[in-house]
Short mmCIF file of C-alpha atoms and ligand atoms in Angstrom, two decimals:
data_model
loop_
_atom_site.label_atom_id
_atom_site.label_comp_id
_atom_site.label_asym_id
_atom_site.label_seq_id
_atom_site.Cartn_x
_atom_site.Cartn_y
_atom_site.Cartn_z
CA UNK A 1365 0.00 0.00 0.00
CA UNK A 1366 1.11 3.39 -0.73
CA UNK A 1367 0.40 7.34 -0.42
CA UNK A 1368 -0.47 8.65 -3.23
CA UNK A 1369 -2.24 11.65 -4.73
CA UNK A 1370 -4.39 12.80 -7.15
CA UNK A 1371 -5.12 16.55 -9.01
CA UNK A 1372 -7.88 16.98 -11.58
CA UNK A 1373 -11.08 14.62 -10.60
CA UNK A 1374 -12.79 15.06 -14.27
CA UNK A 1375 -14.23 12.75 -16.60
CA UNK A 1376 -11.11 10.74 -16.54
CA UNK A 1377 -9.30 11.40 -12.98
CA UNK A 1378 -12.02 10.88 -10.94
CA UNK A 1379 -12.39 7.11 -12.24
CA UNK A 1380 -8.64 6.40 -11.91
CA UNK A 1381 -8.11 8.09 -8.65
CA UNK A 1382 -11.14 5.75 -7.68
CA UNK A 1383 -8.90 2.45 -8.80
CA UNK A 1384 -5.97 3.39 -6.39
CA UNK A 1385 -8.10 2.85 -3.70
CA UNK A 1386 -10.66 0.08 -4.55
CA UNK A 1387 -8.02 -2.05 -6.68
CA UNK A 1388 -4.96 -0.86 -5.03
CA UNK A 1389 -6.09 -0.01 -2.07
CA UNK A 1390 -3.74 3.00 -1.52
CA UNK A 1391 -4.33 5.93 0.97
CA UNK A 1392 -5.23 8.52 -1.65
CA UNK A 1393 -5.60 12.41 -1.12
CA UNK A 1394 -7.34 14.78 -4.06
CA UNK A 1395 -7.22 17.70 -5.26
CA UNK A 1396 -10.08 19.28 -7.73
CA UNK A 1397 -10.12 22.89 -8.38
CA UNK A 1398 -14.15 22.93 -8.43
CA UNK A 1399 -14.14 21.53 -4.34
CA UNK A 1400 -17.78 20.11 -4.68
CA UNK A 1401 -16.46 16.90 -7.32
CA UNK A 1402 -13.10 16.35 -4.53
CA UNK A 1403 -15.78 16.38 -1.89
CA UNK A 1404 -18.40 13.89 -3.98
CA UNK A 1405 -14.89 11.60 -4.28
CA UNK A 1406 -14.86 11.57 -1.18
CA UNK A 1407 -17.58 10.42 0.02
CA UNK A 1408 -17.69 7.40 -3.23
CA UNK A 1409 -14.29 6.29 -1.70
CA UNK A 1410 -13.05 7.57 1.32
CA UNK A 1411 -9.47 8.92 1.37
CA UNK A 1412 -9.13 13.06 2.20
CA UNK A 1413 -9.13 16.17 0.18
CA UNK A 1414 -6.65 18.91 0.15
CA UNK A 1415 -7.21 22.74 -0.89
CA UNK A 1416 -4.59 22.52 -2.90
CA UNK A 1417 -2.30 20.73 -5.41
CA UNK A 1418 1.05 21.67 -3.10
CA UNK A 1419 -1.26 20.25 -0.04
CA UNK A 1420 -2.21 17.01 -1.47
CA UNK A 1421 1.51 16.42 -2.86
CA UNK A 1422 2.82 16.47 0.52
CA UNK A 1423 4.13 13.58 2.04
CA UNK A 1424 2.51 11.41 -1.22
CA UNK A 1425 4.92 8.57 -2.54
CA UNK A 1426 3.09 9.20 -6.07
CA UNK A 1427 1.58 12.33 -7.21
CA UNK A 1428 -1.04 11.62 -10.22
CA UNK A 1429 -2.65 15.01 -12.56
CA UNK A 1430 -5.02 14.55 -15.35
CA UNK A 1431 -6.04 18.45 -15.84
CA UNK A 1432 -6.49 19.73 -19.32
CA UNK A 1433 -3.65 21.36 -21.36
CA UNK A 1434 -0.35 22.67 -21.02
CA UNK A 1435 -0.83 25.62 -19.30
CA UNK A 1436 -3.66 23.69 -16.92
CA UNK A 1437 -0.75 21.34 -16.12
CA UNK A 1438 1.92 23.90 -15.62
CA UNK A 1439 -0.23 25.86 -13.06
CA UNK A 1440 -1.13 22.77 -10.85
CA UNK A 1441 2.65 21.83 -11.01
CA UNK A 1442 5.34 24.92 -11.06
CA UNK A 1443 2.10 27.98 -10.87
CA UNK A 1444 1.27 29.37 -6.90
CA UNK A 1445 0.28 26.24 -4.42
CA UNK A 1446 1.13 23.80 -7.70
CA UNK A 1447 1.99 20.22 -6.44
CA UNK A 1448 5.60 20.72 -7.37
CA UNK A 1449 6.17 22.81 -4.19
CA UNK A 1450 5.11 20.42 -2.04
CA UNK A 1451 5.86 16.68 -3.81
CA UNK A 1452 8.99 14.82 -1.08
CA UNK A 1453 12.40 14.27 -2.81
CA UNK A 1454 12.68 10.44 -3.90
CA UNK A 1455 8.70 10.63 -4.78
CA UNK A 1456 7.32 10.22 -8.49
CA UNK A 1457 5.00 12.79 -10.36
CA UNK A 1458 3.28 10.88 -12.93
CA UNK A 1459 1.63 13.04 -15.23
CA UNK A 1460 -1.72 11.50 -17.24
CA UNK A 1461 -2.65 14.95 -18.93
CA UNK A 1462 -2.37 14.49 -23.20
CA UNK A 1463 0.20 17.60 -22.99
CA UNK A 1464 2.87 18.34 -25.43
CA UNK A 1465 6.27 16.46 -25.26
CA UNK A 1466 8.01 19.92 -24.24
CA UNK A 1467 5.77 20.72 -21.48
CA UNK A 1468 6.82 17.33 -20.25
CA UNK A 1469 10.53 17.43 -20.94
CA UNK A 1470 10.32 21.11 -18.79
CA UNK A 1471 8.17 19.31 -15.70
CA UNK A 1472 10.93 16.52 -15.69
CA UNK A 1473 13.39 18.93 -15.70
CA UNK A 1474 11.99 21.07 -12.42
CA UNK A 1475 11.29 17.73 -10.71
CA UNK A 1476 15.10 16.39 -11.32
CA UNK A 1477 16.39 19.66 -9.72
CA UNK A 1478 14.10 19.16 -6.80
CA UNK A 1479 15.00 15.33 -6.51
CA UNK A 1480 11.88 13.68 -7.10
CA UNK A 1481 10.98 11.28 -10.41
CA UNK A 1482 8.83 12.27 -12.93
CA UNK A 1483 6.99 10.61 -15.53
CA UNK A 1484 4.77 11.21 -18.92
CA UNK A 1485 1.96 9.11 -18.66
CA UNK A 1486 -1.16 9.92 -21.36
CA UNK A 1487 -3.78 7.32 -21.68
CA UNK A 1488 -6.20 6.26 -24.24
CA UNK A 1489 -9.27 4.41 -23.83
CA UNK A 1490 -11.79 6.94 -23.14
CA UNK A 1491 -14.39 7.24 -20.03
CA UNK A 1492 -15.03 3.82 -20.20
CA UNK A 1493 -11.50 2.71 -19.97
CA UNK A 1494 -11.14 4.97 -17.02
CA UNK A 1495 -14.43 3.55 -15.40
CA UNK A 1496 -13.43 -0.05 -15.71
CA UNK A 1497 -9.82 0.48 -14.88
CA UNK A 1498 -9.20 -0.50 -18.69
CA UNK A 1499 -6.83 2.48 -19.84
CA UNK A 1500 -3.27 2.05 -22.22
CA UNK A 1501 -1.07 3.96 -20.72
CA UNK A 1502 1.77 5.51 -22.56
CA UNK A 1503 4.55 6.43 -20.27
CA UNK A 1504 8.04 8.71 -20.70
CA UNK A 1505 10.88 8.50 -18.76
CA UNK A 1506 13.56 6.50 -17.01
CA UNK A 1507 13.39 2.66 -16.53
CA UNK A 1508 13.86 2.47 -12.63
CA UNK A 1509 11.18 5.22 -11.98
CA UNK A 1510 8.99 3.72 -14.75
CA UNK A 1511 9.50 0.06 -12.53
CA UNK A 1512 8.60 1.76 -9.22
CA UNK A 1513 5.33 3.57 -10.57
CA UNK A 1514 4.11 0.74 -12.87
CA UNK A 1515 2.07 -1.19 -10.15
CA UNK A 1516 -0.05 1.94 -9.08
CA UNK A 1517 -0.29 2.57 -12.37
CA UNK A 1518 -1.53 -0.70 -13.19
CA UNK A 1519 -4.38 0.08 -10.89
CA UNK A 1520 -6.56 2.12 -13.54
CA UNK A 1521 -4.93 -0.16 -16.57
CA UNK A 1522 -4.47 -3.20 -18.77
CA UNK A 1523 -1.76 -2.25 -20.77
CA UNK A 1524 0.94 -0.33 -19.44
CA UNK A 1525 4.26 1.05 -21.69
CA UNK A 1526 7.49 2.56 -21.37
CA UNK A 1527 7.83 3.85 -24.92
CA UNK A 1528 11.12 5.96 -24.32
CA UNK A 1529 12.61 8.70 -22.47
CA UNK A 1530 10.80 11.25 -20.62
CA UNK A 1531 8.48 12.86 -23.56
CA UNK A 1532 7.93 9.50 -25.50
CA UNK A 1533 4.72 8.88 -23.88
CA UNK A 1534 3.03 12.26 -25.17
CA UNK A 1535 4.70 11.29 -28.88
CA UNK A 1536 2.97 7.54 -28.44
CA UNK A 1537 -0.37 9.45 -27.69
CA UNK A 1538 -0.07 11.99 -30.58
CA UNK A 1539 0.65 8.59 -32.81
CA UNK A 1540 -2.50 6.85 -31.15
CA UNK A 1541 -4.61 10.34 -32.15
CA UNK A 1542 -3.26 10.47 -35.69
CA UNK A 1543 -5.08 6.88 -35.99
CA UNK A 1544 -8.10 7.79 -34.75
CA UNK A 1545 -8.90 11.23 -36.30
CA UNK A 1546 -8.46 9.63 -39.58
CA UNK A 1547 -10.69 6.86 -38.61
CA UNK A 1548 -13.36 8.58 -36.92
CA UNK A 1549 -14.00 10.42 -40.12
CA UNK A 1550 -13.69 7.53 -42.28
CA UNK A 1551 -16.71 5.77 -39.77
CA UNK A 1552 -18.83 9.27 -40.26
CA UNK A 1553 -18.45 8.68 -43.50
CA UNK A 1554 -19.78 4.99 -43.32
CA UNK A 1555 -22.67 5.81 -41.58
CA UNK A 1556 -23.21 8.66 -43.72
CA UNK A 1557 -22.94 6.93 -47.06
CA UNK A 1558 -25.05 3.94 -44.93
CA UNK A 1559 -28.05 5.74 -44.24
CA UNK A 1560 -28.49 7.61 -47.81
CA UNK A 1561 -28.31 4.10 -49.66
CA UNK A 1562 -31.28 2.98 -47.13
CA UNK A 1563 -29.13 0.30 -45.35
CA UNK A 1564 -29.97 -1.06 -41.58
CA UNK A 1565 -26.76 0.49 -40.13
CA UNK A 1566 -27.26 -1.77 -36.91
CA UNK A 1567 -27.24 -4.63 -39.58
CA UNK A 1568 -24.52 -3.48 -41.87
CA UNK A 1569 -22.02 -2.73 -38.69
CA UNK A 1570 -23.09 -6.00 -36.86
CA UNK A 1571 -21.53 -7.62 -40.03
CA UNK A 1572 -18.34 -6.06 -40.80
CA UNK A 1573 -17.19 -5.12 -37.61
CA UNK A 1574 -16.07 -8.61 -37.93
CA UNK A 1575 -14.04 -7.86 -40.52
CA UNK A 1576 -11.42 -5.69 -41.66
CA UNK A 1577 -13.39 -2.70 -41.25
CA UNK A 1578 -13.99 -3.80 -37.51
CA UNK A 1579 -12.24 -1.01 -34.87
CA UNK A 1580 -12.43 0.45 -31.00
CA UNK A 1581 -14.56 3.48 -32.67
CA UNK A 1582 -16.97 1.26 -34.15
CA UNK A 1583 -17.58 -0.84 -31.63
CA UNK A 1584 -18.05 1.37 -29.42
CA UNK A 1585 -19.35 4.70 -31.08
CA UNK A 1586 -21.47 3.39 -33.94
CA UNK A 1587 -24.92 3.05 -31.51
CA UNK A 1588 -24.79 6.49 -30.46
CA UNK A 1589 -23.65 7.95 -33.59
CA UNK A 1590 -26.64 6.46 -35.81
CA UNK A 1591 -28.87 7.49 -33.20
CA UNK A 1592 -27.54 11.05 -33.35
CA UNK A 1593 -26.71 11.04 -29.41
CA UNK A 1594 -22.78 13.04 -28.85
CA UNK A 1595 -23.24 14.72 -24.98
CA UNK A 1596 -20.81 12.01 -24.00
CA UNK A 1597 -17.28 10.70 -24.35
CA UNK A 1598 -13.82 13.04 -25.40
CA UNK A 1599 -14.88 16.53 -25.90
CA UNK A 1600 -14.22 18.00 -29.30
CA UNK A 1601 -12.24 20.82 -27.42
CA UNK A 1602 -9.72 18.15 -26.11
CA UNK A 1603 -9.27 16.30 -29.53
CA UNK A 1604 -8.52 20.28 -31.20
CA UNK A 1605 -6.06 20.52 -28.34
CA UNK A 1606 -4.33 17.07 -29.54
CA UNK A 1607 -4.37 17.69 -32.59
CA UNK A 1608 -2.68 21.37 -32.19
CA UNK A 1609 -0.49 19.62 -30.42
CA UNK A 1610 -0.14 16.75 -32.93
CA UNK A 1611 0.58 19.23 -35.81
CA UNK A 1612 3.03 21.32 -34.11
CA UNK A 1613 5.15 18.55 -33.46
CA UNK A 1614 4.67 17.48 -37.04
CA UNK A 1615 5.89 20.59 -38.28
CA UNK A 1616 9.25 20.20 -35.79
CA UNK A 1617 9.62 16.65 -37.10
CA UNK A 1618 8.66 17.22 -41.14
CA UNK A 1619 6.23 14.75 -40.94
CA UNK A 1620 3.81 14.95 -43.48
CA UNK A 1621 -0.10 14.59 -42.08
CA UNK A 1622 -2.43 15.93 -44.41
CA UNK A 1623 -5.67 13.99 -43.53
CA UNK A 1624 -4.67 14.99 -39.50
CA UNK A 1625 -4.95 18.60 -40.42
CA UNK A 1626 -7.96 18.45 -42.79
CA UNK A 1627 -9.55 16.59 -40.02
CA UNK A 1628 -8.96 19.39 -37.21
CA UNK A 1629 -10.92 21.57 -39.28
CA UNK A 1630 -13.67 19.32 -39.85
CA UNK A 1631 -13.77 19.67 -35.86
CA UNK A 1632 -13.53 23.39 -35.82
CA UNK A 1633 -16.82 23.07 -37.80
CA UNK A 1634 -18.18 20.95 -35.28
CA UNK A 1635 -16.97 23.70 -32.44
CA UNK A 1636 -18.96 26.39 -34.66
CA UNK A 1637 -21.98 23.43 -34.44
CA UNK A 1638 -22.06 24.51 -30.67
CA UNK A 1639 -20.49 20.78 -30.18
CA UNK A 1640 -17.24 21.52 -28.45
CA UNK A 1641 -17.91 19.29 -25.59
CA UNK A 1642 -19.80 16.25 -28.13
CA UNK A 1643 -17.99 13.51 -27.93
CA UNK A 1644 -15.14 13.39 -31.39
CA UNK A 1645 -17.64 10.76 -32.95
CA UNK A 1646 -19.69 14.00 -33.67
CA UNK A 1647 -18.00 14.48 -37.25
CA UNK A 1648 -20.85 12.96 -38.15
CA UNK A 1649 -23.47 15.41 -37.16
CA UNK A 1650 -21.27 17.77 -39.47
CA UNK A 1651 -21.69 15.47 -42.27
CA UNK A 1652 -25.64 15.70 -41.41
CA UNK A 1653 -26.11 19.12 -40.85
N1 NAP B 2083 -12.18 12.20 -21.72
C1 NAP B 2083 -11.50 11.31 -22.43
O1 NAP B 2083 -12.09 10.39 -23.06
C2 NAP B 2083 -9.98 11.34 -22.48
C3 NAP B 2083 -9.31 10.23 -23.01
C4 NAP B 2083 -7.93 10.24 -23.03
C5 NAP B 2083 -7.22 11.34 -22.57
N2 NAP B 2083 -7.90 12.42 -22.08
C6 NAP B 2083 -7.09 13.57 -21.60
O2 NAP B 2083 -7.13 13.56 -20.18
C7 NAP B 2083 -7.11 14.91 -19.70
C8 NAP B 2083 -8.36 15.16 -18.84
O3 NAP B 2083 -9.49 14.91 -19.65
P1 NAP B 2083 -10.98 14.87 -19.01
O4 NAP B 2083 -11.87 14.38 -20.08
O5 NAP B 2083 -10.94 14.18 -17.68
O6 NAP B 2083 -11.20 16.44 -18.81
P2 NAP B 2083 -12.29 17.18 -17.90
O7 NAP B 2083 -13.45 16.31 -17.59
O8 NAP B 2083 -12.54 18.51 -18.54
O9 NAP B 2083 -11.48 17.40 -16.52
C9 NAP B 2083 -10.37 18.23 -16.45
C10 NAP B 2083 -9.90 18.26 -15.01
O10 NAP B 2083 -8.78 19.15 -14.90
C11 NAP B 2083 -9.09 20.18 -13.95
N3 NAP B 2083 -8.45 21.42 -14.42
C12 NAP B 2083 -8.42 21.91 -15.68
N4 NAP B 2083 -7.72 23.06 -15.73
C13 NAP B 2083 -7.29 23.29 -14.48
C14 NAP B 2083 -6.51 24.33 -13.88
N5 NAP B 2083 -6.02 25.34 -14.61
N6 NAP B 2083 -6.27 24.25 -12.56
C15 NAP B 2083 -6.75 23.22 -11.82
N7 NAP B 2083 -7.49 22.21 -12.32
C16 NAP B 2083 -7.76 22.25 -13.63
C17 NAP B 2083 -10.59 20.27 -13.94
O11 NAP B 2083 -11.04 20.88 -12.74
P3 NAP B 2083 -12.57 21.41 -12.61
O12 NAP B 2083 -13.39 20.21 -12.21
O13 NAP B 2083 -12.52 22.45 -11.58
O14 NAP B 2083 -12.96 21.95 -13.98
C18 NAP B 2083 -10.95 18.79 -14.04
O15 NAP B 2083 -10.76 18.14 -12.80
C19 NAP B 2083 -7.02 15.83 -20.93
O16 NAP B 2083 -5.69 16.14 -21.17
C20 NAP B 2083 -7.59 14.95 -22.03
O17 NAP B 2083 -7.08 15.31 -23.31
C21 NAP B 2083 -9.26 12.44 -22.00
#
């Protein structure tokens, strides 16, 4: 059993900070900035609150964030009262925010100096994965830290990497979101084309999502998407944030990612749709509009 805990309770932290203490059964302390969700935590699964990041680091053996963005990140780590102020030499930060890989390269680099580990850790698998303790987790960073953390980290997971040094776990995740932008369209599409030629879509996808076609977004998105239903899932705002993300690196690295960038726009459209917080399989409302 260990001390651990854990800043940003949303749609995703409040699920995995719920595994370290009903799978792992780890004393946990949270932060939230909106108190009412760290006090609703609370009260699901025990374990203490603090008032702030620096407060809830303190005296923590692991120290777990999944805020929003860079910036989000950087205040609850470096900014006033952030958890870097108050995280114990010889502890590990592991960071499960989709950030960029500089943002984490700069966190690693403030936690070295004050002697504590620190580790890139996105996930995929949506708010299912976090409710069932079913994320892939992507991490950056050294090998012994990666060793020490993987267990708690295996609390909220079922696949668990080390894909490199620190910063190759936000790369991995901007890899996994080139897939799926690309393939979330291509399903819109499906359904789209589906629907005009008078096809049962539960019919047509019950059949070749056995096949080749067959994917994560299909599976699990199709339902809602030919029923029109999107207030659910990872908000269009967050997949525009990945993506700027995606395509800034791509324009460091000269790779080449045309459908990527044709896609963001597709979701800008979907922003102007007053869908920002639909779930991403809403490309297909902009198809329908
Ligand atoms: N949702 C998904 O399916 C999914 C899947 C994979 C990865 N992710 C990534 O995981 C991260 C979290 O996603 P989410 O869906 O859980 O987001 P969310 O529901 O919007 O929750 C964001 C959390 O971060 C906190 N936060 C944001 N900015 C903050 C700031 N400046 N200071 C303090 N706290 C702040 C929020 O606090 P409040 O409650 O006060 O707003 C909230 O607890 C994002 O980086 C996202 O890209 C999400």
């Amino acid at each position: 059993m260990a001390t651990a805990a854990f800043i940003g309770l949303g749609v995703m932290g409040y699920h995995m900070a719920g595994h370290l203490r009903t799978r792992g059964g780890h004393e946990v302390r949270v932060y939230n900035r909106t108190a009412a969700k760290a006090d609703k935590w609370v009260a699901e699964f025990g374990g203490t609150s603090a008032k702030t990041p620096r407060e809830a680091a303190e005296g923590a053996e692991f120290v777990f964030a999944c805020v929003g963005n860079d910036d989000d990140l950087r205040s609850v780590t470096t900014g006033p009262d952030g958890a870097f102020h108050g995280t114990a030499p010889g502890a590990i930060f592991v960071d499960n925010t989709t950030s960029s890989a500089e943002v984490a390269r700069e966190l690693s680099e403030a936690a070295e100096a004050k002697g504590f580990g620190f580790l890139d850790a996105p996930v995929s698998g949506g708010e299912a994965g976090a409710q069932n303790g079913m994320l892939t987790v992507m991490v950056g960073g050294n090998s012994d830290t990666f060793e020490r953390a993987r267990p708690v980290i295996e609390c909220y997971s079922k696949m668990v990497g080390l894909m490199g040094d620190v910063g190759s776990g936000q790369l991995t995740k901007m890899v996994n979101q080139i897939c799926i932008a690309g393939l979330v369209q291509g399903l819109a599409e499906a359904i789209h084309f589906g629907k005009a030629a008078g096809l049962d879509i539960e019919k047509v996808i019950d059949v070749i999502s056995k096949g080749a076609a067959g994917s994560w977004q299909m599976e699990n998105r199709y339902k809602t998407m030919n029923e029109g239903h999107y207030e659910h899932g990872f908000a269009v705002d967050w997949m525009r944030k990945d993506l700027a993300i995606v395509l800034g690196e791509a324009r460091n690295n000269g790779a080449s990612l045309p459908v990527t960038a044709l896609v963001d726009q597709f979701y800008r459209d979907v922003q102007k749709m007053g869908g920002s917080r639909w779930d991403t399989s809403s490309l297909l409302a902009r198809l329908e509009r």
